PDB file of C-alpha atoms and ligand atoms in Angstrom:
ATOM      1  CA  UNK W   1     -20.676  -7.373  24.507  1.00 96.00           C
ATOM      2  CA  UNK W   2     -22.644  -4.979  22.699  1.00 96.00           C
ATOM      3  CA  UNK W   3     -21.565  -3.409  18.778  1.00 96.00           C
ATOM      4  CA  UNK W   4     -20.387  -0.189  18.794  1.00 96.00           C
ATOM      5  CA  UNK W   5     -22.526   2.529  17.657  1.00 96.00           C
ATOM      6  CA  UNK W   6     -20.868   4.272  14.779  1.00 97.00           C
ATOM      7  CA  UNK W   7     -19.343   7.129  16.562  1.00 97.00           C
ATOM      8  CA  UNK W   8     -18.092   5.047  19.482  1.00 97.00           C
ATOM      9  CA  UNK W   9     -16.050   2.774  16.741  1.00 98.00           C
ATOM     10  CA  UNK W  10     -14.998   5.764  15.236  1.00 98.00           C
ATOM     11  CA  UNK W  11     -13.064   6.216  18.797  1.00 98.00           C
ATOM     12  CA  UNK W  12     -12.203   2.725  18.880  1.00 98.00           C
ATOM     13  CA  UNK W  13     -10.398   2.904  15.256  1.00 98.00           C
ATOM     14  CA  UNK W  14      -8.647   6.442  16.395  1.00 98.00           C
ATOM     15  CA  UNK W  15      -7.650   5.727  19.697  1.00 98.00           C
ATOM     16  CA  UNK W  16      -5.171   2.483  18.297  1.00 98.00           C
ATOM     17  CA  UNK W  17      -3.759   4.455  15.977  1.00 98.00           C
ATOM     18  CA  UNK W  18      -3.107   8.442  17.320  1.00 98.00           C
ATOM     19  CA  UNK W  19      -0.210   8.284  19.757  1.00 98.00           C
ATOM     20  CA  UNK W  20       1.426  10.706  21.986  1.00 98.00           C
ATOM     21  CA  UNK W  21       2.836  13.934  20.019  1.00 98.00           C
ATOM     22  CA  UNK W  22       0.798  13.170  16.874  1.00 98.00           C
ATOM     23  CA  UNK W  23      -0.413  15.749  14.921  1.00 98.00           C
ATOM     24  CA  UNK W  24      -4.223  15.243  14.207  1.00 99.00           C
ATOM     25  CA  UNK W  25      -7.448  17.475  13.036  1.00 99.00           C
ATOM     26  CA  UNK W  26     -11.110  17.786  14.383  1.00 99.00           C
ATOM     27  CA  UNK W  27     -12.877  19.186  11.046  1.00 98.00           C
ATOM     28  CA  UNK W  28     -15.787  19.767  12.564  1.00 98.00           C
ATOM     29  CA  UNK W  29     -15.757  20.934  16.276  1.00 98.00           C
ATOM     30  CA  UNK W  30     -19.168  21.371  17.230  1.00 97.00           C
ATOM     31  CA  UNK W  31     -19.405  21.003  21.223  1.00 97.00           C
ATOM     32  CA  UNK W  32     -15.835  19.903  21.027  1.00 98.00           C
ATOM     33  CA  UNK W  33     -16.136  15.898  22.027  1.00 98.00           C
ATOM     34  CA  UNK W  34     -13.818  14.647  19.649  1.00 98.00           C
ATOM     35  CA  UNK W  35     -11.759  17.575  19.957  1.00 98.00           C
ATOM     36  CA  UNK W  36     -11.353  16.838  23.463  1.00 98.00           C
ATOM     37  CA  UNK W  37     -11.140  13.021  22.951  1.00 98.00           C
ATOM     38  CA  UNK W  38      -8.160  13.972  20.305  1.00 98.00           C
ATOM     39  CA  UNK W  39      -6.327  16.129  22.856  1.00 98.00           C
ATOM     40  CA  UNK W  40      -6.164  12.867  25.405  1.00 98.00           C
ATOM     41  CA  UNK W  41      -4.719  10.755  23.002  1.00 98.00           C
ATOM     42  CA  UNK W  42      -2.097  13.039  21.260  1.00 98.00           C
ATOM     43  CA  UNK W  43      -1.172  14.540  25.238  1.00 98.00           C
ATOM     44  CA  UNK W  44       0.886  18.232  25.816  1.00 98.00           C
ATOM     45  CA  UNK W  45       3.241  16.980  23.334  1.00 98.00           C
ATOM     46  CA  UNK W  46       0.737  17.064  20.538  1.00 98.00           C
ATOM     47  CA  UNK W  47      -1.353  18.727  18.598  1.00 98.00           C
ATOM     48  CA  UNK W  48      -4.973  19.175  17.151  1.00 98.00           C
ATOM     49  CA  UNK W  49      -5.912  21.867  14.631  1.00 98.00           C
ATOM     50  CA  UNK W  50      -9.273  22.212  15.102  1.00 98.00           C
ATOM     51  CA  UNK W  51     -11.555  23.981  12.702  1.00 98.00           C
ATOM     52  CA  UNK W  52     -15.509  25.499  12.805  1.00 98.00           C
ATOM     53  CA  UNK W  53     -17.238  28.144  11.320  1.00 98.00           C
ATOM     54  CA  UNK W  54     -19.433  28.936  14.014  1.00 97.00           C
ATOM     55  CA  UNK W  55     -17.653  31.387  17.106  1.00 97.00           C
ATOM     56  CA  UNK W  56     -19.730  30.217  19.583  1.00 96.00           C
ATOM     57  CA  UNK W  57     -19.010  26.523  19.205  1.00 97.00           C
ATOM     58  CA  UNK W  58     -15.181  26.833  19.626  1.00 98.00           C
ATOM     59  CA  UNK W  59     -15.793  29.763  22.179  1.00 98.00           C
ATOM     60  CA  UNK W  60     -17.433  26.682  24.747  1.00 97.00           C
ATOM     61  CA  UNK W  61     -15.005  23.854  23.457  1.00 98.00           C
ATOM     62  CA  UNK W  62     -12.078  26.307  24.188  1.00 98.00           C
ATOM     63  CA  UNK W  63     -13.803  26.838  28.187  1.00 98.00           C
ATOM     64  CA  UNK W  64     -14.349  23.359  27.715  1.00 98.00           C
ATOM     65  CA  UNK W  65     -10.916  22.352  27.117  1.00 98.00           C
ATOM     66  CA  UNK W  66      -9.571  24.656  29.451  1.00 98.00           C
ATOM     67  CA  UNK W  67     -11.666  23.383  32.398  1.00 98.00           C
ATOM     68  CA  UNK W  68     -10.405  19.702  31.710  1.00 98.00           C
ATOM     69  CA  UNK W  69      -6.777  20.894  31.247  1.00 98.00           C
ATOM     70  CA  UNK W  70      -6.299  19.954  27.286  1.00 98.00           C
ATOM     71  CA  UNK W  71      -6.148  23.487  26.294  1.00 98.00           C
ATOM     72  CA  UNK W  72      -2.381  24.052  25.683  1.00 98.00           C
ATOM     73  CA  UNK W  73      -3.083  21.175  23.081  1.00 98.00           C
ATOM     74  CA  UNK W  74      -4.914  22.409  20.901  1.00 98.00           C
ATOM     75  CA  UNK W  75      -5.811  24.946  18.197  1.00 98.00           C
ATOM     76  CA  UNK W  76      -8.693  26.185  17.956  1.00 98.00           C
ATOM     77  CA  UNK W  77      -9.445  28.169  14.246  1.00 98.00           C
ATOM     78  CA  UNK W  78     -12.479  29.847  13.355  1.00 98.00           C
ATOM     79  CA  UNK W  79     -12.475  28.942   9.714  1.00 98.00           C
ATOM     80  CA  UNK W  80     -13.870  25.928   7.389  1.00 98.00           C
ATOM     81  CA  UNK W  81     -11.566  23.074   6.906  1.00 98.00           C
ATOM     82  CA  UNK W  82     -11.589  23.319   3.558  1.00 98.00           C
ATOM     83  CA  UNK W  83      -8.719  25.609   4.882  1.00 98.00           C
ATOM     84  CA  UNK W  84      -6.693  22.835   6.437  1.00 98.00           C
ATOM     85  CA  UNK W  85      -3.678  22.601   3.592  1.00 98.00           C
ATOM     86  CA  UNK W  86      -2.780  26.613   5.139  1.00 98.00           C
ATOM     87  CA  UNK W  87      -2.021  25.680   8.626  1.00 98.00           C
ATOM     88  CA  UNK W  88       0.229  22.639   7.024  1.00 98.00           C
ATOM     89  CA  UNK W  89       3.593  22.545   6.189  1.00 97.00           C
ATOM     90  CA  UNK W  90       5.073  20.815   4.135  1.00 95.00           C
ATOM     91  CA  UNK W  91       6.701  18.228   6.134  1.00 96.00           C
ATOM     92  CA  UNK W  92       3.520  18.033   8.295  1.00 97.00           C
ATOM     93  CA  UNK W  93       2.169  14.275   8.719  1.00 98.00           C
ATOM     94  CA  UNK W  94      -1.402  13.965  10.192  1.00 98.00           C
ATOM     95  CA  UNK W  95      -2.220  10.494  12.248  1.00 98.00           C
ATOM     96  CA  UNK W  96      -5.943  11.348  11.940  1.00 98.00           C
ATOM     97  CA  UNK W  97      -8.301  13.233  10.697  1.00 99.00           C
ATOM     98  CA  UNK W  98     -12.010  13.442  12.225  1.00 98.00           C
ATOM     99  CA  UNK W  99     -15.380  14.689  10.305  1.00 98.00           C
ATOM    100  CA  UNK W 100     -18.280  14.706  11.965  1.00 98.00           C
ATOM    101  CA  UNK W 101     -20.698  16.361   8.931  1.00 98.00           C
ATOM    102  CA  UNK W 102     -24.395  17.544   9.256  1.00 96.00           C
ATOM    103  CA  UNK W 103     -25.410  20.508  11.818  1.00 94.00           C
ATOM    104  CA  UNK W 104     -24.570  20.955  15.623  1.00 93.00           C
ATOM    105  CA  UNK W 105     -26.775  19.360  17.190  1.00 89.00           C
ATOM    106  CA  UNK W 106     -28.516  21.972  19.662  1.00 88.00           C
ATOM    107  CA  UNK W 107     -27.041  24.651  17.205  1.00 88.00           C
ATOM    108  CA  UNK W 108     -28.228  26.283  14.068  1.00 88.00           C
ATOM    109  CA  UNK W 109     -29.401  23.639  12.075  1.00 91.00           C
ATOM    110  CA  UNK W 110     -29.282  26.033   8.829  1.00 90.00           C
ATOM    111  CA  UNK W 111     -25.282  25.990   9.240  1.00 94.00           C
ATOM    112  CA  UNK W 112     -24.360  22.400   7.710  1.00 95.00           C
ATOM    113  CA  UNK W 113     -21.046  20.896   6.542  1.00 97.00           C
ATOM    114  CA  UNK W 114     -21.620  21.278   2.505  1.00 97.00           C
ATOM    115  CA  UNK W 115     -20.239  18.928  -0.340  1.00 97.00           C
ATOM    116  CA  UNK W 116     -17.766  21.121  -2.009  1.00 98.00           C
ATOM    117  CA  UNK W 117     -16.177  22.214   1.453  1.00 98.00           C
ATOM    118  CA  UNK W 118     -16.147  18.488   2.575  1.00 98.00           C
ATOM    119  CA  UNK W 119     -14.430  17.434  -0.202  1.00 98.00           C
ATOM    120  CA  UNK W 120     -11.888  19.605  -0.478  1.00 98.00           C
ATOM    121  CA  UNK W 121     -10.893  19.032   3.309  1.00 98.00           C
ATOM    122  CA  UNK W 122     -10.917  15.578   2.696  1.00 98.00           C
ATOM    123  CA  UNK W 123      -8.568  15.894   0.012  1.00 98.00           C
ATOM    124  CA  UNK W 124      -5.654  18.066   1.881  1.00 98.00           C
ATOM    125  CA  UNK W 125      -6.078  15.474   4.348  1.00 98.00           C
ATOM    126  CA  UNK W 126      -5.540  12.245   1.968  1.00 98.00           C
ATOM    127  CA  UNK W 127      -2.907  14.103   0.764  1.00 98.00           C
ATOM    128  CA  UNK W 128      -1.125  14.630   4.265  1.00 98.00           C
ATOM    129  CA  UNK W 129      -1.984  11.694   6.093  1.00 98.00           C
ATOM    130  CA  UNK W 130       1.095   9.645   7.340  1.00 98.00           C
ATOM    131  CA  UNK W 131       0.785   6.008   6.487  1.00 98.00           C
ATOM    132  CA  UNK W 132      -1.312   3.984   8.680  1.00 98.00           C
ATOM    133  CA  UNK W 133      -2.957   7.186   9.385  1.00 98.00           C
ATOM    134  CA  UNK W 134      -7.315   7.285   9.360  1.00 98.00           C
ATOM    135  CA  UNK W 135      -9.426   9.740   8.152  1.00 99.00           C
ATOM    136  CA  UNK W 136     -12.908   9.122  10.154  1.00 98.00           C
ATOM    137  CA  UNK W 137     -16.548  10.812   8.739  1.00 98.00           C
ATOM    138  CA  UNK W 138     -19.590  10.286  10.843  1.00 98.00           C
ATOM    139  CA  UNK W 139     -22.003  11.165   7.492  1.00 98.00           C
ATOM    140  CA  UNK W 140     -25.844  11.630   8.292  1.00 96.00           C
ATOM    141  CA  UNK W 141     -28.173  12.332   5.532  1.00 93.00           C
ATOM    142  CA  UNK W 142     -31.461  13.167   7.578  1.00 90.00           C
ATOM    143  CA  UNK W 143     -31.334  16.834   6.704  1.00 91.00           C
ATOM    144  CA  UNK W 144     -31.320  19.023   3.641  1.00 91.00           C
ATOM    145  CA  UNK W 145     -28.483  18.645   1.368  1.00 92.00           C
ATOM    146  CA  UNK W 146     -27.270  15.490   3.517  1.00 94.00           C
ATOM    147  CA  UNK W 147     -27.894  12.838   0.392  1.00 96.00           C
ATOM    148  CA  UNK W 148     -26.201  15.453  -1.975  1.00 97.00           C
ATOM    149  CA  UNK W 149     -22.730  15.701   0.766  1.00 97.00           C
ATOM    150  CA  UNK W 150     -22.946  11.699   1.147  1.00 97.00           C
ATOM    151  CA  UNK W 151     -23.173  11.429  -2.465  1.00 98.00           C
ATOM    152  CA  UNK W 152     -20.175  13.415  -2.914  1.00 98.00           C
ATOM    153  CA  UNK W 153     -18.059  11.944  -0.086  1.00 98.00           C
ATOM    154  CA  UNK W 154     -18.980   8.645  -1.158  1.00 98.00           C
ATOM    155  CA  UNK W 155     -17.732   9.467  -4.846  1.00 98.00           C
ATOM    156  CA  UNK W 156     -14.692  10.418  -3.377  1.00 98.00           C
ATOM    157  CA  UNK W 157     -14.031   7.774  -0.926  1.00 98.00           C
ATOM    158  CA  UNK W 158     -15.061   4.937  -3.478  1.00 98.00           C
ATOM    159  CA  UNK W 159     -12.589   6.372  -6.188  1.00 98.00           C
ATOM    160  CA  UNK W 160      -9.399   6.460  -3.796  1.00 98.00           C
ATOM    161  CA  UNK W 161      -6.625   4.451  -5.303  1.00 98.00           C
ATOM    162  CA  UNK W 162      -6.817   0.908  -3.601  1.00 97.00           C
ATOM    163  CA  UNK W 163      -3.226   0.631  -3.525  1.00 98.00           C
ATOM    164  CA  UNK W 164      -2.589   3.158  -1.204  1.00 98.00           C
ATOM    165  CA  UNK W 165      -5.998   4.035   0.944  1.00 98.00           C
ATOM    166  CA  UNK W 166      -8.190   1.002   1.968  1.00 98.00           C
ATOM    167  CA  UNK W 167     -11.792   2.660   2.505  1.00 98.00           C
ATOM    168  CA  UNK W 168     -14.196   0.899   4.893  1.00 98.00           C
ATOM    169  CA  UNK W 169     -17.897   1.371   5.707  1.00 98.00           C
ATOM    170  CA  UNK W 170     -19.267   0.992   9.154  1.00 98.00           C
ATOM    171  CA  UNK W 171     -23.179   1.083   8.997  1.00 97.00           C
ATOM    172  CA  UNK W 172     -26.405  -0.493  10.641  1.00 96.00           C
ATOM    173  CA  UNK W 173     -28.749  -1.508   7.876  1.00 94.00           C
ATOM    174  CA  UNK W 174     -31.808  -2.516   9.600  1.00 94.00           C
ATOM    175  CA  UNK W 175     -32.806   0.556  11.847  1.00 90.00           C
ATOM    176  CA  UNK W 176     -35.466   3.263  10.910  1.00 87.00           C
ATOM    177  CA  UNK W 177     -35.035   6.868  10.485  1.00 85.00           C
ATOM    178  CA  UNK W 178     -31.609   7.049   8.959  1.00 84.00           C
ATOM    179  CA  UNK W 179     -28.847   6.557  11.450  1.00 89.00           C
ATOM    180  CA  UNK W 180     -25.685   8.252  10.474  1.00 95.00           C
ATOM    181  CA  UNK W 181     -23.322   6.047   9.222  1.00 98.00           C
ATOM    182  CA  UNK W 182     -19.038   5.848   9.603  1.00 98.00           C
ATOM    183  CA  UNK W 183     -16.567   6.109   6.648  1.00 98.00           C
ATOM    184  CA  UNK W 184     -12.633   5.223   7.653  1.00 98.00           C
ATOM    185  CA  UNK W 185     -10.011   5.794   4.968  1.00 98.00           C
ATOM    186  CA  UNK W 186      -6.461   4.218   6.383  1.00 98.00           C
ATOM    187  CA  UNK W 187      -3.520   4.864   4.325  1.00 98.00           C
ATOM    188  CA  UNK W 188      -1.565   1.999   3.424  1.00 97.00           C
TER     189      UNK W 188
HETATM  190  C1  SAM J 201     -22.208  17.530  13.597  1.00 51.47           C
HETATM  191  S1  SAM J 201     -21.458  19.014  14.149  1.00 51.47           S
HETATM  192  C2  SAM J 201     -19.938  18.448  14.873  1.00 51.47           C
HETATM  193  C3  SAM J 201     -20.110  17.758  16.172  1.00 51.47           C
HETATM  194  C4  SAM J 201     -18.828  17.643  16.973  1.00 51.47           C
HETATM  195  N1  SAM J 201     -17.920  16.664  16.424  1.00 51.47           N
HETATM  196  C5  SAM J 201     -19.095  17.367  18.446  1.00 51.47           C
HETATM  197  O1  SAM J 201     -18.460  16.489  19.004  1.00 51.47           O
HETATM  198  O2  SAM J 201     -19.938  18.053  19.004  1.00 51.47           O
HETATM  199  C6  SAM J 201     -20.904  19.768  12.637  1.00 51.47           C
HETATM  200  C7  SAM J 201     -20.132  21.050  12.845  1.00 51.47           C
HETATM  201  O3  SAM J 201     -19.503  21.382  11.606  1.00 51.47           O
HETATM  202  C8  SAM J 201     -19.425  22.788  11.526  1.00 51.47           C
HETATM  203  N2  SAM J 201     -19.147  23.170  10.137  1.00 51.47           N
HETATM  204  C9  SAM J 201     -19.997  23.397   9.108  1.00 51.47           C
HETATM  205  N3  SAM J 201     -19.313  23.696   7.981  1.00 51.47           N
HETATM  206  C10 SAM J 201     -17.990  23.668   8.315  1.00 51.47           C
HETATM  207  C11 SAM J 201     -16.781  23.904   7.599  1.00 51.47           C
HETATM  208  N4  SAM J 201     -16.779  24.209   6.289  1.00 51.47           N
HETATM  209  N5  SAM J 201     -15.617  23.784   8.272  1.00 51.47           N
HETATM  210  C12 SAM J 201     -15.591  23.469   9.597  1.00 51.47           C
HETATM  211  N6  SAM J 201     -16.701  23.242  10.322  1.00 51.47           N
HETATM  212  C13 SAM J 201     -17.883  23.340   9.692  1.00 51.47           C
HETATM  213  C14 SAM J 201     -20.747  23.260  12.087  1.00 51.47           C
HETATM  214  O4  SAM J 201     -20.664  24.602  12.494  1.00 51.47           O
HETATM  215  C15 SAM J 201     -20.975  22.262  13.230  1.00 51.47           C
HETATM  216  O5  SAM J 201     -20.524  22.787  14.455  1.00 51.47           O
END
């Protein structure tokens, strides 16, 4: 048996909890992988809202998605999550959320996931998640502004009532070259 990297347990915490129908959100789409890996779990009779600011990422995830028949699934929306509380209503529960923060890899690494943005998506989702629900963020800080965003999602995270979200911290703390790390929020 070998640990999970941090992204891979990410899957592992998501993957017990989203079930059939569920109504989950990639944040941050990028080349569509957990997009894809949300539309599996939640199946036709789900759905993911899936936001990015960049056209050309959700224009491949959407061929993507298409070509490995998860399309119907999911919706794609060019717009920054910090938008996330307008394509909820008000009766809408979400079973998980997913950030992965930073720049596409491959992509324009000037367009970055920033503090103020972060945290406000993070909030609309604390404030929808069903209970037992996760919220998962894959946080790097390798790039400029990255310490200022972890900083800021770490405020956050670390000031969440205890009673209701329990906040966990998934990180390898002997490798060089900061490795991004995982932050899981489950609601009580
Ligand atoms: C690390 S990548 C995501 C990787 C993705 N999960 C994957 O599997 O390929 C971060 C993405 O966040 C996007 N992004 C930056 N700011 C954003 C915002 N405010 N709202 C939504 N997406 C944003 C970037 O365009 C980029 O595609």
């Amino acid at each position: 048996m070998q640990l999970d990297n941090a992204l891979t347990f990410s899957h592992t915490i998501i993957e017990q909890v989203v079930l059939p129908g569920d109504l989950v959100v990639d944040a941050t789409v990028g080349q569509g992988n957990d997009t894809r890996f949300l539309a599996a779990l939640v199946g036709k009779t789900g759905r993911v809202l899936g936001f990015d600011i960049q056209q050309t990422a959700l224009d491949e995830t959407r061929t993507m998605l298409t070509l490995t028949g998860l399309r119907q699934q999911v919706e794609l929306i060019h717009a920054g999550h910090e938008t996330l509380a307008q394509k909820l209503t008000a009766t809408d529960q979400l079973s998980a959320v997913m950030f992965n923060l930073g720049y596409l890899p491959g992509g324009d690494h000037s367009v970055v996931t920033k503090a103020a943005s972060t945290i406000a998506a993070l909030q609309t989702a604390c404030d929808n998640l069903r209970r037992s629900g996760v919220i998962t963020l894959m946080v790097y800080t390798g790039h400029p502004g990255g310490e200022k965003e972890a900083a800021a999602v770490e405020q956050f995270v670390t000031g969440l009532p205890q009673k209701t979200f329990q906040v966990l911290r998934y990180q390898y703390i002997n490798q060089q070259h900061q490795p991004p790390y995982l932050l899981i929020i489950q609601k009580r």
